[in-house]
mmCIF file of C-alpha atoms in Angstrom:
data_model
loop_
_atom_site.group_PDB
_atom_site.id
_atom_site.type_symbol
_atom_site.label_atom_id
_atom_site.label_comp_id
_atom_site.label_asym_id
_atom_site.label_seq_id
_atom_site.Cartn_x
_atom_site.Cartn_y
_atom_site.Cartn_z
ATOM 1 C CA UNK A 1 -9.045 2.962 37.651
ATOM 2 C CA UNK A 2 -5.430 2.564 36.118
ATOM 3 C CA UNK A 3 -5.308 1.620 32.090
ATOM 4 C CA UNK A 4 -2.904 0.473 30.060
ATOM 5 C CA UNK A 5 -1.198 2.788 27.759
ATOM 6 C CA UNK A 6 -3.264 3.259 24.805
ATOM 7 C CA UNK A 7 -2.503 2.970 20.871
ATOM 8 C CA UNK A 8 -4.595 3.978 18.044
ATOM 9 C CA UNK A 9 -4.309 2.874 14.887
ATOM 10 C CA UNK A 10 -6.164 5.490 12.942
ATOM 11 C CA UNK A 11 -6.756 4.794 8.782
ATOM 12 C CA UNK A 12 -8.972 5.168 5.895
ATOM 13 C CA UNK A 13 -9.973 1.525 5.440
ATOM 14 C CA UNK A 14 -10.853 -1.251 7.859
ATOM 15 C CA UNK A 15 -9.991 -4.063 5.608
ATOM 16 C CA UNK A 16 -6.515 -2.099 4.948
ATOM 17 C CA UNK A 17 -6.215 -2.721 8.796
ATOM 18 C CA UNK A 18 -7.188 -6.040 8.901
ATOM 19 C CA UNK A 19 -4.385 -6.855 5.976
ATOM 20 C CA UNK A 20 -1.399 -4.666 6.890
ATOM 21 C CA UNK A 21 -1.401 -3.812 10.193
ATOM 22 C CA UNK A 22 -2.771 -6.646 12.258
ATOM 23 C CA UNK A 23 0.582 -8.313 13.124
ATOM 24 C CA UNK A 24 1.660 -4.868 14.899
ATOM 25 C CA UNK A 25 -1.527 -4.614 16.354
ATOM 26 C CA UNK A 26 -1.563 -8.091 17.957
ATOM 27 C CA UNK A 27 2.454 -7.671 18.782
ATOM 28 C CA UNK A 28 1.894 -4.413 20.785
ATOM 29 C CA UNK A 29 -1.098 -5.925 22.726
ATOM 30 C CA UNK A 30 0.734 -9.258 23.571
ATOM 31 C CA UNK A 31 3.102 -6.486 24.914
ATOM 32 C CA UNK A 32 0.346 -5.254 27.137
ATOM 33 C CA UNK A 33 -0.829 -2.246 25.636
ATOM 34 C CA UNK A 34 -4.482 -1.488 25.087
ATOM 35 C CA UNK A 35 -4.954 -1.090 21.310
ATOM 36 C CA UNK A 36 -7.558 1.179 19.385
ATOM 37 C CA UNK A 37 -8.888 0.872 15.569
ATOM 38 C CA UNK A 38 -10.321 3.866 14.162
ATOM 39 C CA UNK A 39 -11.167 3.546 10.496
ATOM 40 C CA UNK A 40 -14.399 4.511 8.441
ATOM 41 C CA UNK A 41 -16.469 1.696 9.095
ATOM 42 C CA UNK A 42 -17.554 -0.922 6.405
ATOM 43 C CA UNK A 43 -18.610 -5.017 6.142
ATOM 44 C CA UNK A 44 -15.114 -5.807 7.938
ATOM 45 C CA UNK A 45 -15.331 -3.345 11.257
ATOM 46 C CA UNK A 46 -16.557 -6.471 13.010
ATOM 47 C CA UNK A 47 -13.237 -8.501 12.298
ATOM 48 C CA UNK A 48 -11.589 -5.750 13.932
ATOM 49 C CA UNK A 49 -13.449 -6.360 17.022
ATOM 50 C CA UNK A 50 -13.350 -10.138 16.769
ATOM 51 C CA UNK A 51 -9.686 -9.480 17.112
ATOM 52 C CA UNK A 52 -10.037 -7.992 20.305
ATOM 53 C CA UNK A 53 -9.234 -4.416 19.747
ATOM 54 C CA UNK A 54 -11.402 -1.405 20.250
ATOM 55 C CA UNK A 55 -13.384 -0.006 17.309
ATOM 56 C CA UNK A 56 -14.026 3.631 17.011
ATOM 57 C CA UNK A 57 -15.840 4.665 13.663
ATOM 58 C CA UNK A 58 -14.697 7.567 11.927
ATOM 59 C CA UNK A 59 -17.219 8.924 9.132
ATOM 60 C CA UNK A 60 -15.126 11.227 6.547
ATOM 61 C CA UNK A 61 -14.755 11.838 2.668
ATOM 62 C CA UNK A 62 -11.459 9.641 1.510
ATOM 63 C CA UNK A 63 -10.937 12.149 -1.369
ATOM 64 C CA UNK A 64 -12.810 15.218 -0.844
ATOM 65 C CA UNK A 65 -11.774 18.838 -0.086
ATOM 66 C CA UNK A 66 -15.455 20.486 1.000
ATOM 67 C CA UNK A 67 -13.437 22.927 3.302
ATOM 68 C CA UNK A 68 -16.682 23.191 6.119
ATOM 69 C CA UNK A 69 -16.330 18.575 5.673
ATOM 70 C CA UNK A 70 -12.864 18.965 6.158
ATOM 71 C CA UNK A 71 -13.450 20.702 8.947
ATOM 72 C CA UNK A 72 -16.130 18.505 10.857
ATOM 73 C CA UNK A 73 -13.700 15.593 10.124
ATOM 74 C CA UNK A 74 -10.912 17.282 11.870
ATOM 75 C CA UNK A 75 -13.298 18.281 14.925
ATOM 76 C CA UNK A 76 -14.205 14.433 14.974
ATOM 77 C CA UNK A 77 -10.207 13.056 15.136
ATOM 78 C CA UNK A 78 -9.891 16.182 17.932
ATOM 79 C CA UNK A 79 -12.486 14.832 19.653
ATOM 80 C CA UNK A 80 -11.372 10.803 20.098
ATOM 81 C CA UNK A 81 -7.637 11.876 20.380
ATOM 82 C CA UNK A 82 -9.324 13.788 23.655
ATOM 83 C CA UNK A 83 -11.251 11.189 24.700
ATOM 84 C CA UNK A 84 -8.993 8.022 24.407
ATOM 85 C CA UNK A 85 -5.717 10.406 25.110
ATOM 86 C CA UNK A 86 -3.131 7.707 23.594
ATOM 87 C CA UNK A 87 0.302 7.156 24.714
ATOM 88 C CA UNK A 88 0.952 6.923 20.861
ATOM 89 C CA UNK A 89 -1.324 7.606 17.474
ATOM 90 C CA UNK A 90 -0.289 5.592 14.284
ATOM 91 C CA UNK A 91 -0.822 7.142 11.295
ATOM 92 C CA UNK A 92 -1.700 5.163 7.618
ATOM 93 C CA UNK A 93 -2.594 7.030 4.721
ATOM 94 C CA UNK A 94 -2.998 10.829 3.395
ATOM 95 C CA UNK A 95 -5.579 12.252 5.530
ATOM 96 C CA UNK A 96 -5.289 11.004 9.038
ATOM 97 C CA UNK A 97 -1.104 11.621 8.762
ATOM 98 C CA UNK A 98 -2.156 15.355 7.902
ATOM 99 C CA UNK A 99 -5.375 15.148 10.129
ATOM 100 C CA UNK A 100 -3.938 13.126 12.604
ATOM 101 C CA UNK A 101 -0.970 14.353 13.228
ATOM 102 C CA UNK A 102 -2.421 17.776 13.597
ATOM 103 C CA UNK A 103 -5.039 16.917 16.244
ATOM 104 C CA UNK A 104 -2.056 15.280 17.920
ATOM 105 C CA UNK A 105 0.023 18.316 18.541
ATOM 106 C CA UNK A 106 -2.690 20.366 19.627
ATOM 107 C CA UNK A 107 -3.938 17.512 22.174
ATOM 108 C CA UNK A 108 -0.476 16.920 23.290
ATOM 109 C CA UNK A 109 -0.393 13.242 22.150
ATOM 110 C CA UNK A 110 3.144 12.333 23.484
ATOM 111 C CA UNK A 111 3.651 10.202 20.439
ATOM 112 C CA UNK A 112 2.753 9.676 16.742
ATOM 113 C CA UNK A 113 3.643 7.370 13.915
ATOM 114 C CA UNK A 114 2.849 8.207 10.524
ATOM 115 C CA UNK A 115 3.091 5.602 7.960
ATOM 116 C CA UNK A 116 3.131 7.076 3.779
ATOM 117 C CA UNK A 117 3.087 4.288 2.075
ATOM 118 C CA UNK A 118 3.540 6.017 -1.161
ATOM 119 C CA UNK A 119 3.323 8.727 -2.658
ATOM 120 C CA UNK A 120 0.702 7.418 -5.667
ATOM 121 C CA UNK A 121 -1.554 9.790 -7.373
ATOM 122 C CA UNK A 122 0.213 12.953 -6.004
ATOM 123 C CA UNK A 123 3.432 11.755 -7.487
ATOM 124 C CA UNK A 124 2.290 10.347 -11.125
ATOM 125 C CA UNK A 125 0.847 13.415 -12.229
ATOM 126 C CA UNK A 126 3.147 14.802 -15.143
ATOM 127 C CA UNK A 127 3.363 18.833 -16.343
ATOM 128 C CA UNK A 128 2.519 22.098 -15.034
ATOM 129 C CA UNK A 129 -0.696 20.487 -12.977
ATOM 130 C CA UNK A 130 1.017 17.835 -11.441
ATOM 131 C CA UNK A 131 4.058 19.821 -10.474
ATOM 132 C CA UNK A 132 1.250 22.380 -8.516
ATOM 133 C CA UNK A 133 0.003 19.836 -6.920
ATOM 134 C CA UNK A 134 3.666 18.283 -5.405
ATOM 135 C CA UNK A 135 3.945 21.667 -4.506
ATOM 136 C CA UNK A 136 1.016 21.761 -2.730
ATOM 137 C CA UNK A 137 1.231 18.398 -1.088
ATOM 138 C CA UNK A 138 4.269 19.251 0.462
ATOM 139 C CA UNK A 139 3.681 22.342 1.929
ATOM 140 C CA UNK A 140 0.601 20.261 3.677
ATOM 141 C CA UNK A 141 3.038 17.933 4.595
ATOM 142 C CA UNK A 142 5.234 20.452 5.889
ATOM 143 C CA UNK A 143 2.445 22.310 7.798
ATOM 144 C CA UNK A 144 1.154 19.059 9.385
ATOM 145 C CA UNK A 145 4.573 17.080 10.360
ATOM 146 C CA UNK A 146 6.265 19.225 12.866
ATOM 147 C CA UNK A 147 4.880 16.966 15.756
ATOM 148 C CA UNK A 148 8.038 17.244 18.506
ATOM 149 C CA UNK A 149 8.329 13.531 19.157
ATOM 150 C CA UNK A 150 7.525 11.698 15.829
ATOM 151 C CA UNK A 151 8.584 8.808 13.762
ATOM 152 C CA UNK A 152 7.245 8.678 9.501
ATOM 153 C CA UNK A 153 7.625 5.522 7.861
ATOM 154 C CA UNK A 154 7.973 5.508 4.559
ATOM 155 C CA UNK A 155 8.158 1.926 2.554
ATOM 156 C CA UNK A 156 11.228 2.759 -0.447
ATOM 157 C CA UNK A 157 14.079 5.228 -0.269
ATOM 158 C CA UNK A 158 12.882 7.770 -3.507
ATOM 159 C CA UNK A 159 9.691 8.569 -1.431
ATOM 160 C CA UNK A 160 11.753 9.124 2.025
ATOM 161 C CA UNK A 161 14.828 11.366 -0.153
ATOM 162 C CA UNK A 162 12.110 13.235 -1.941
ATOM 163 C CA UNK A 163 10.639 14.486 1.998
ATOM 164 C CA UNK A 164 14.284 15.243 3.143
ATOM 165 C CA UNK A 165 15.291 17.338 -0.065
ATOM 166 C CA UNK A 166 12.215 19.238 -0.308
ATOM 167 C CA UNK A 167 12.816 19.795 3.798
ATOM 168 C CA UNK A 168 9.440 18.670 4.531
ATOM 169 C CA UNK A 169 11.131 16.483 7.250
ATOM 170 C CA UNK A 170 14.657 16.261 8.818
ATOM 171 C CA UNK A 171 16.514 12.403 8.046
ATOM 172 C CA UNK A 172 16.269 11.861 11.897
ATOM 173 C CA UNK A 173 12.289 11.458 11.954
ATOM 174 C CA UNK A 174 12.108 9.339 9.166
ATOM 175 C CA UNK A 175 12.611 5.810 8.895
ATOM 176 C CA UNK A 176 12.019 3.342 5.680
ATOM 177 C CA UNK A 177 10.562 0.037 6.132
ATOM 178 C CA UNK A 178 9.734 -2.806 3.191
ATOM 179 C CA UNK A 179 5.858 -1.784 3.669
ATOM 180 C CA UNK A 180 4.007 -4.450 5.937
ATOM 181 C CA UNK A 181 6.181 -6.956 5.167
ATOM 182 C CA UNK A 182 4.882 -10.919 3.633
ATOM 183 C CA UNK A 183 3.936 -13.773 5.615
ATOM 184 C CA UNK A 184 6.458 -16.132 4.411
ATOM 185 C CA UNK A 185 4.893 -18.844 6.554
ATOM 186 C CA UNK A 186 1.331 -18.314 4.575
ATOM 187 C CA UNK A 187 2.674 -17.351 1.076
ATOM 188 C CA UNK A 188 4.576 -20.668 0.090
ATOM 189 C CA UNK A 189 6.515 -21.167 -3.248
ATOM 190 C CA UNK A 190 4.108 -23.969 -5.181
ATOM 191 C CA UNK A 191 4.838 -25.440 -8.264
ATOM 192 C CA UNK A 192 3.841 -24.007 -11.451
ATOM 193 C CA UNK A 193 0.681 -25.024 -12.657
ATOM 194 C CA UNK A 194 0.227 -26.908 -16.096
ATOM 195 C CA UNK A 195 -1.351 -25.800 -19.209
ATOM 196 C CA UNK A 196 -1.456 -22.026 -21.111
ATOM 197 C CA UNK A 197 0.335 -19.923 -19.268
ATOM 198 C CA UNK A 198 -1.365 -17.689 -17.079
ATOM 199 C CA UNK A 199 0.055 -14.115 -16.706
ATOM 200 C CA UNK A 200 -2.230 -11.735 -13.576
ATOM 201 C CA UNK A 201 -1.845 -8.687 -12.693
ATOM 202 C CA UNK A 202 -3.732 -8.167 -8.491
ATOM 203 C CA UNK A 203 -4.396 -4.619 -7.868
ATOM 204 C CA UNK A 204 -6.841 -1.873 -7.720
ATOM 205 C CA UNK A 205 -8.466 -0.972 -11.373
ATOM 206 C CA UNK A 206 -6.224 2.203 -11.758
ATOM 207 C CA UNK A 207 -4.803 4.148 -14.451
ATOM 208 C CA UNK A 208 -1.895 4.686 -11.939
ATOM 209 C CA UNK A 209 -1.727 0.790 -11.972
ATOM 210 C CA UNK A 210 -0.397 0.383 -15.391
ATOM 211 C CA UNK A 211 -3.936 -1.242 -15.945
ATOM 212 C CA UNK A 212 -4.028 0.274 -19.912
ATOM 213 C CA UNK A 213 -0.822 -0.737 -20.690
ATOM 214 C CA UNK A 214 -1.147 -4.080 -19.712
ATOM 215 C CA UNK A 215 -4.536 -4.095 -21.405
ATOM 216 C CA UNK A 216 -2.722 -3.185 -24.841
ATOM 217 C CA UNK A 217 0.458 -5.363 -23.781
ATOM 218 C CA UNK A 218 -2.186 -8.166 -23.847
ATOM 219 C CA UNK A 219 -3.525 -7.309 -27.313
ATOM 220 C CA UNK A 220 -0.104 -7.440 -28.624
ATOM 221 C CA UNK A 221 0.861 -10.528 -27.116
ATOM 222 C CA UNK A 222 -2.145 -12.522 -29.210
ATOM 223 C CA UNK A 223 -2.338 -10.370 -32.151
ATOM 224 C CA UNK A 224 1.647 -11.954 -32.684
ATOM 225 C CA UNK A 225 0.336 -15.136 -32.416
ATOM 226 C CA UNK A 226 1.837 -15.871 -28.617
ATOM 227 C CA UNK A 227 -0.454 -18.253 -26.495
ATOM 228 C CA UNK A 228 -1.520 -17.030 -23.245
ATOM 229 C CA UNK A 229 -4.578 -15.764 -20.813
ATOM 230 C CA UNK A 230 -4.049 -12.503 -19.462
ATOM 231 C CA UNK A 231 -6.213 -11.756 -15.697
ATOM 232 C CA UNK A 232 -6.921 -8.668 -14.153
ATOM 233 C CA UNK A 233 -7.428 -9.804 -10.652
ATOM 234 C CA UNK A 234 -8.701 -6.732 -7.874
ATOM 235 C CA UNK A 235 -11.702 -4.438 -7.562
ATOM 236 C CA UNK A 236 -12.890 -0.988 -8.650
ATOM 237 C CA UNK A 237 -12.015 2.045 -6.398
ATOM 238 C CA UNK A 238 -14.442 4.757 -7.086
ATOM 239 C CA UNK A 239 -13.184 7.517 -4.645
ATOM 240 C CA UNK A 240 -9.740 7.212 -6.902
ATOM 241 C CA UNK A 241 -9.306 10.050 -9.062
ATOM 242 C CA UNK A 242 -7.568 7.398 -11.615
ATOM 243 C CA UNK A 243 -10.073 4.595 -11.009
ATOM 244 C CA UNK A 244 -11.395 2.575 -14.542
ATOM 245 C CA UNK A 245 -14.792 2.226 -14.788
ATOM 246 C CA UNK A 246 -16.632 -1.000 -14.240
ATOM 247 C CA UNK A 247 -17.893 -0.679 -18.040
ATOM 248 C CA UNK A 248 -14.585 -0.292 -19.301
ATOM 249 C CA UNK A 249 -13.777 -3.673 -17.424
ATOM 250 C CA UNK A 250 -16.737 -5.496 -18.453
ATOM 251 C CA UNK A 251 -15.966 -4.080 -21.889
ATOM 252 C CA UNK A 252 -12.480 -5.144 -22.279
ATOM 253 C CA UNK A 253 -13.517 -9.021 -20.732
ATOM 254 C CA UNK A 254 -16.079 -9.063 -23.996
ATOM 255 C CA UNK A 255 -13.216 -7.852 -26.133
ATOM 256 C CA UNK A 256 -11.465 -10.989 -24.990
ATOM 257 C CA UNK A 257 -7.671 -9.514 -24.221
ATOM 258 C CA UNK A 258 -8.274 -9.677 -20.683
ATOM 259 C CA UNK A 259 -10.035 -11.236 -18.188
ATOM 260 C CA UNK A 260 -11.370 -9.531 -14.880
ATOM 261 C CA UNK A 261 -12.060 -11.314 -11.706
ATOM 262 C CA UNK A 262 -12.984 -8.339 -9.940
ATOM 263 C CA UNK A 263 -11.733 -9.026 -5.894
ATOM 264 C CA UNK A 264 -10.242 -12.409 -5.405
ATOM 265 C CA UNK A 265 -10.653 -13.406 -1.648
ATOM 266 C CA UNK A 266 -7.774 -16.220 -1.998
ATOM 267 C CA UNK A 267 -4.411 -14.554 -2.939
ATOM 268 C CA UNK A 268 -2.743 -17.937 -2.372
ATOM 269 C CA UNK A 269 -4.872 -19.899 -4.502
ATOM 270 C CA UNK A 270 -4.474 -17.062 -7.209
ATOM 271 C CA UNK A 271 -0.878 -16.566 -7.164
ATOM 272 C CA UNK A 272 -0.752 -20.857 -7.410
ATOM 273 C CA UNK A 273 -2.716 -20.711 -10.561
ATOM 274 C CA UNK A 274 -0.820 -18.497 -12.539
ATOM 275 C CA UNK A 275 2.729 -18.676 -14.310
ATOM 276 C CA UNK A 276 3.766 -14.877 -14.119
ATOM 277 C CA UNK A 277 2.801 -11.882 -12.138
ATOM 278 C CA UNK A 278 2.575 -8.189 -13.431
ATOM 279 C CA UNK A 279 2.321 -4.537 -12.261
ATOM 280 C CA UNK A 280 3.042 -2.229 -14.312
ATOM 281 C CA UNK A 281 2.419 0.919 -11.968
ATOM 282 C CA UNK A 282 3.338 4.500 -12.156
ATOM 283 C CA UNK A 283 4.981 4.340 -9.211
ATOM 284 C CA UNK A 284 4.009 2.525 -5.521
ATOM 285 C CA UNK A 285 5.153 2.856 -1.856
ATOM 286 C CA UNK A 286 6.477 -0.882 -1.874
ATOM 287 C CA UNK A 287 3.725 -3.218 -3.466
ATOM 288 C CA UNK A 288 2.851 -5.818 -1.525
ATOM 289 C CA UNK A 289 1.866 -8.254 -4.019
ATOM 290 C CA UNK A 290 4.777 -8.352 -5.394
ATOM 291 C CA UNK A 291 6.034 -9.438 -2.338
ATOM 292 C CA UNK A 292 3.519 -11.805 -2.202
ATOM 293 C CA UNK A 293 4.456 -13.471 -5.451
ATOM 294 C CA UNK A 294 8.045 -13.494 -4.697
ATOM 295 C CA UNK A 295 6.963 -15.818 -1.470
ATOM 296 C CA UNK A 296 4.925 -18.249 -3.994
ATOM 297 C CA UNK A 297 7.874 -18.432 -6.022
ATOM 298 C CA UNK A 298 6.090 -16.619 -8.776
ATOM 299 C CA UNK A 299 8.595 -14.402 -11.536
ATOM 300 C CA UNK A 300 7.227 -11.050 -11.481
ATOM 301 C CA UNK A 301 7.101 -8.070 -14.458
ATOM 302 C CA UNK A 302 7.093 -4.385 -13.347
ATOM 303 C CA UNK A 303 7.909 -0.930 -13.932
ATOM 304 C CA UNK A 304 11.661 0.531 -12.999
ATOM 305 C CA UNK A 305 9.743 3.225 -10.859
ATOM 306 C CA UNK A 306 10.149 4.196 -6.635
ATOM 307 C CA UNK A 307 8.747 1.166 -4.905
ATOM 308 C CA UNK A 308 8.608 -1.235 -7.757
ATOM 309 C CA UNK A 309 11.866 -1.861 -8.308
ATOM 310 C CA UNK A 310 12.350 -1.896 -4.660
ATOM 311 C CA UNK A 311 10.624 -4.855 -4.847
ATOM 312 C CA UNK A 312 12.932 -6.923 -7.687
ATOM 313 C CA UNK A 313 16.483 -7.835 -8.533
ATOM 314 C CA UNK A 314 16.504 -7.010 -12.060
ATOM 315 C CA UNK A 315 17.271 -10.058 -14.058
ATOM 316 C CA UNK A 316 17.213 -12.424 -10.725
ATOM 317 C CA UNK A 317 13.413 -12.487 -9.833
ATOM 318 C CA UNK A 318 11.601 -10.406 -11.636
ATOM 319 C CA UNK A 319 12.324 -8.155 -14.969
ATOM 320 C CA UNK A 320 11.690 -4.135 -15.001
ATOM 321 C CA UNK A 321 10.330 -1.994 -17.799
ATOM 322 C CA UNK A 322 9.863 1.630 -18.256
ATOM 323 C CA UNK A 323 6.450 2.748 -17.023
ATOM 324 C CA UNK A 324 3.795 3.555 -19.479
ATOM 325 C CA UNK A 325 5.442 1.931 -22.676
ATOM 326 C CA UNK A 326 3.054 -1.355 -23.513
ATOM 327 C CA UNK A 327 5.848 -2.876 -26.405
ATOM 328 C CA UNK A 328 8.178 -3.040 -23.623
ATOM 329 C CA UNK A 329 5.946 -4.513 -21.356
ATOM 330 C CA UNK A 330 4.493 -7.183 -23.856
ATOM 331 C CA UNK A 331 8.626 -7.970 -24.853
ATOM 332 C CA UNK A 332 9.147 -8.688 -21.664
ATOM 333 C CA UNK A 333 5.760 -10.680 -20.666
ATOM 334 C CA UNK A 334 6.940 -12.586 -23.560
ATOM 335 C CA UNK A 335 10.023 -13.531 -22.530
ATOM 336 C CA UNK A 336 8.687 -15.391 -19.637
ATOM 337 C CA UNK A 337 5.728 -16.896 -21.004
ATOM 338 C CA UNK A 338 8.188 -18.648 -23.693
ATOM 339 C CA UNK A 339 10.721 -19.772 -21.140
ATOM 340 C CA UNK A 340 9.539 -21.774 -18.504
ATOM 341 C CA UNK A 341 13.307 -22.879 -17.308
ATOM 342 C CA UNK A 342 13.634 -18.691 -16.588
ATOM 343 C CA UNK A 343 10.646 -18.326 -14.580
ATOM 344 C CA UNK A 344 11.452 -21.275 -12.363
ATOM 345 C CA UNK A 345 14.859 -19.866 -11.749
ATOM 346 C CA UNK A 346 13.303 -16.326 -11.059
ATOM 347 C CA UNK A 347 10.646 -17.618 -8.747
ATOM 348 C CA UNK A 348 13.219 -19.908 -6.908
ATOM 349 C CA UNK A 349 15.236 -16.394 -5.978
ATOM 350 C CA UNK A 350 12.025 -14.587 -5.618
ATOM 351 C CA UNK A 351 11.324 -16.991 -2.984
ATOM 352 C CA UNK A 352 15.077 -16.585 -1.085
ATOM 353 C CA UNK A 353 14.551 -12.703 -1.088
ATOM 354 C CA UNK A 354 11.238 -12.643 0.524
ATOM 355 C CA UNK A 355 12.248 -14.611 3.318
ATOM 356 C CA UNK A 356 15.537 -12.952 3.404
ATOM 357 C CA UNK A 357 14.870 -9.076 3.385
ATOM 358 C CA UNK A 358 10.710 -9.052 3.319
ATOM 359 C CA UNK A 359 9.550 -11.424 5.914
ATOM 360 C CA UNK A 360 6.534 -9.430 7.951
ATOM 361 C CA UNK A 361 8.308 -11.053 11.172
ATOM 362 C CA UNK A 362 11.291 -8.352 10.813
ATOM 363 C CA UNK A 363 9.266 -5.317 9.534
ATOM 364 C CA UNK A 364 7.005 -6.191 12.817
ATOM 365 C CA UNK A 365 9.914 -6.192 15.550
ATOM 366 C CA UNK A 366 11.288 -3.146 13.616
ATOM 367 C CA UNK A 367 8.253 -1.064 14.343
ATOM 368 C CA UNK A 368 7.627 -2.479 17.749
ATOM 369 C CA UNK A 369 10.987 -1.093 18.808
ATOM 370 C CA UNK A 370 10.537 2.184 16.954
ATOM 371 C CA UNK A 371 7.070 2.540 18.928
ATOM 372 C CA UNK A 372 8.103 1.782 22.474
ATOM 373 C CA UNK A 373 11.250 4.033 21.989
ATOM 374 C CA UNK A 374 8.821 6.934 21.313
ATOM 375 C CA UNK A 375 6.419 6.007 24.092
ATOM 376 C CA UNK A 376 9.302 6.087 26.554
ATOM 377 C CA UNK A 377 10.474 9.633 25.191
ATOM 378 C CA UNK A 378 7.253 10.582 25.460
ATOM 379 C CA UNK A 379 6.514 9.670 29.074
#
């Protein structure tokens, strides 16, 4: 019995699936290709299959080293690369691109993607420890990405150079796309809402996030007397190494700076709700929700690091502030809560660059043509 050529999608998180990479899923099946999701399971595996794609649970540790773990987990991504024998793996996150792309050259997979969306955690770290551990990521990096016939994505230029000048890769097997894009169709620009203004900041509750210094950006903000509600919107992560506990939430909501919503199902209806948007990370791989509030026509406040700034024109839809520093970031908060005229003006070209350089529809076609050139050099 003859098959389609096969693709696997193979990441740490189903719902990460379900958000980022569904419109390349669906575009390389309409194309006729049978498509595979493996991902450790959780309450969204069944969307996957409700989409019509094959689901494969993978059980492994998202952050831990147990070297005899680590093994079993490589055994199990040896053993479905065997079984399903793909015309092309792709790759999302740190351990199935090292994992992955492993098991692929010893299977002979003729193709692989790998997507780093960022280089996070291993890239905020600061002194002696955090230079070790570059230095160790790399070399990994370097072991693991010497696949012959291989394409890495990476979503801003900094993360792509850094690869290239520390020769993990050569420039001709990398490629940078604006992450997973933004649905301009879904996000729409709304009007801004009436009332207090309303400053959020959507993302994981991580140090790495800029989550304390918006916390103490807030406190500054109303201890000088300036009127505004300050949301954290976006749940815990426990298997982060940076991740703030839920007390520490709870405790700041009773302190009454901030508010946390925890997750927030309805981007759209929280992005329409709220005068200003805010991330104040370390540093990102390109942050989707700032792409997102660019497409509501929402002003946005962030940190002049890789992948932020890729993100904003300084002074046109957004404004950029060192990372780390909360006075800068409450200066600049401030100048958007008190200026209504300049946040209409910002979300207005926030709106013309996301359909101009980050509409999903062009980071989609992009990869589909990336993909089927590597499936042909690999037949």
């Amino acid at each position: 019995m003859n098959h389609s050529p096969r693709i696997l999608f193979f990441e740490n998180n189903a719902a990460y699936f379900i958000s980022h990479r569904l419109p390349v899923a669906r575009a390389i099946q309409n194309l006729g290709y049978e498509v595979h999701v493996a991902t450790i399971p959780d309450a969204v595996a069944d969307d996957i299959r409700t989409a019509g794609f094959e689901f494969h649970p993978l059980i492994f540790s998202r952050g831990g080293m147990n070297p005899f773990g680590e093994w079993q987990t490589l055994r199990r991504i040896r053993r479905l690369y065997h079984e399903l024998a793909p015309a092309l793996v792709y790759q999302v996150t740190v351990k199935p691109v090292i994992y992955g792309t492993l098991a692929a050259r010893r299977l002979r997979v003729p193709a692989v993607v790998s997507v780093i969306s960022g280089l996070g955690y291993f890239a905020s770290q600061t002194g002696l420890r955090g230079r070790l551990f570059r230095k160790l990521g790399f070399a990994l990096y370097r072991f693991a990405l010497r696949h012959a016939n291989q394409r890495v994505i990476f979503h801003n230029g900094d993360d792509c150079d850094a690869f290239v000048r520390y020769r993990v890769l050569p420039q001709a097997d990398t490629a940078v796309l604006p992450g997973s894009g933004v649905d301009v169709e879904h996000f729409l620009a709304t009007p801004e809402p009436e009332g207090t203004p309303l400053v959020v900041l959507p993302a994981r509750m991580l140090r790495d996030k800029g989550i304390n210094e918006y916390v103490a950006a807030a406190g500054l903000l109303q201890s000088r007397g300036v009127r505004a509600r300050f949301l954290l919107a976006g749940d815990t992560d426990r298997g982060n190494p940076s991740a703030i506990a839920e007390s520490q939430l709870w405790r700041w909501r009773v302190e009454g700076n901030v508010e946390w919503l925890g997750h927030v199902p309805d981007m759209r209806a929280l992005y329409a709700s709220c005068h200003v948007v805010c991330l104040p990370s370390y540093r990102e791989g390109m942050p989707r929700v700032l792409l997102e509030a660019a497409a509501c026509g929402r002003p946005v406040v962030t940190t002049d690091v890789p992948g932020c700034r890729d993100a904003v024109i300084e002074g046109e839809t957004g404004l950029l502030v060192p990372p780390r520093d909360a006075e800068k970031l409450a200066a600049a908060l401030r100048s958007l809560i008190e200026n209504p005229g300049l946040r209409r003006r910002m979300g207005q070209q926030g709106r013309h660059l996301a359909e101009t350089r980050f509409a999903n529809r062009q980071v989609v076609e992009c990869t589909i043509n990336m993909m089927q050139e590597l499936i042909i050099v690999g037949s």
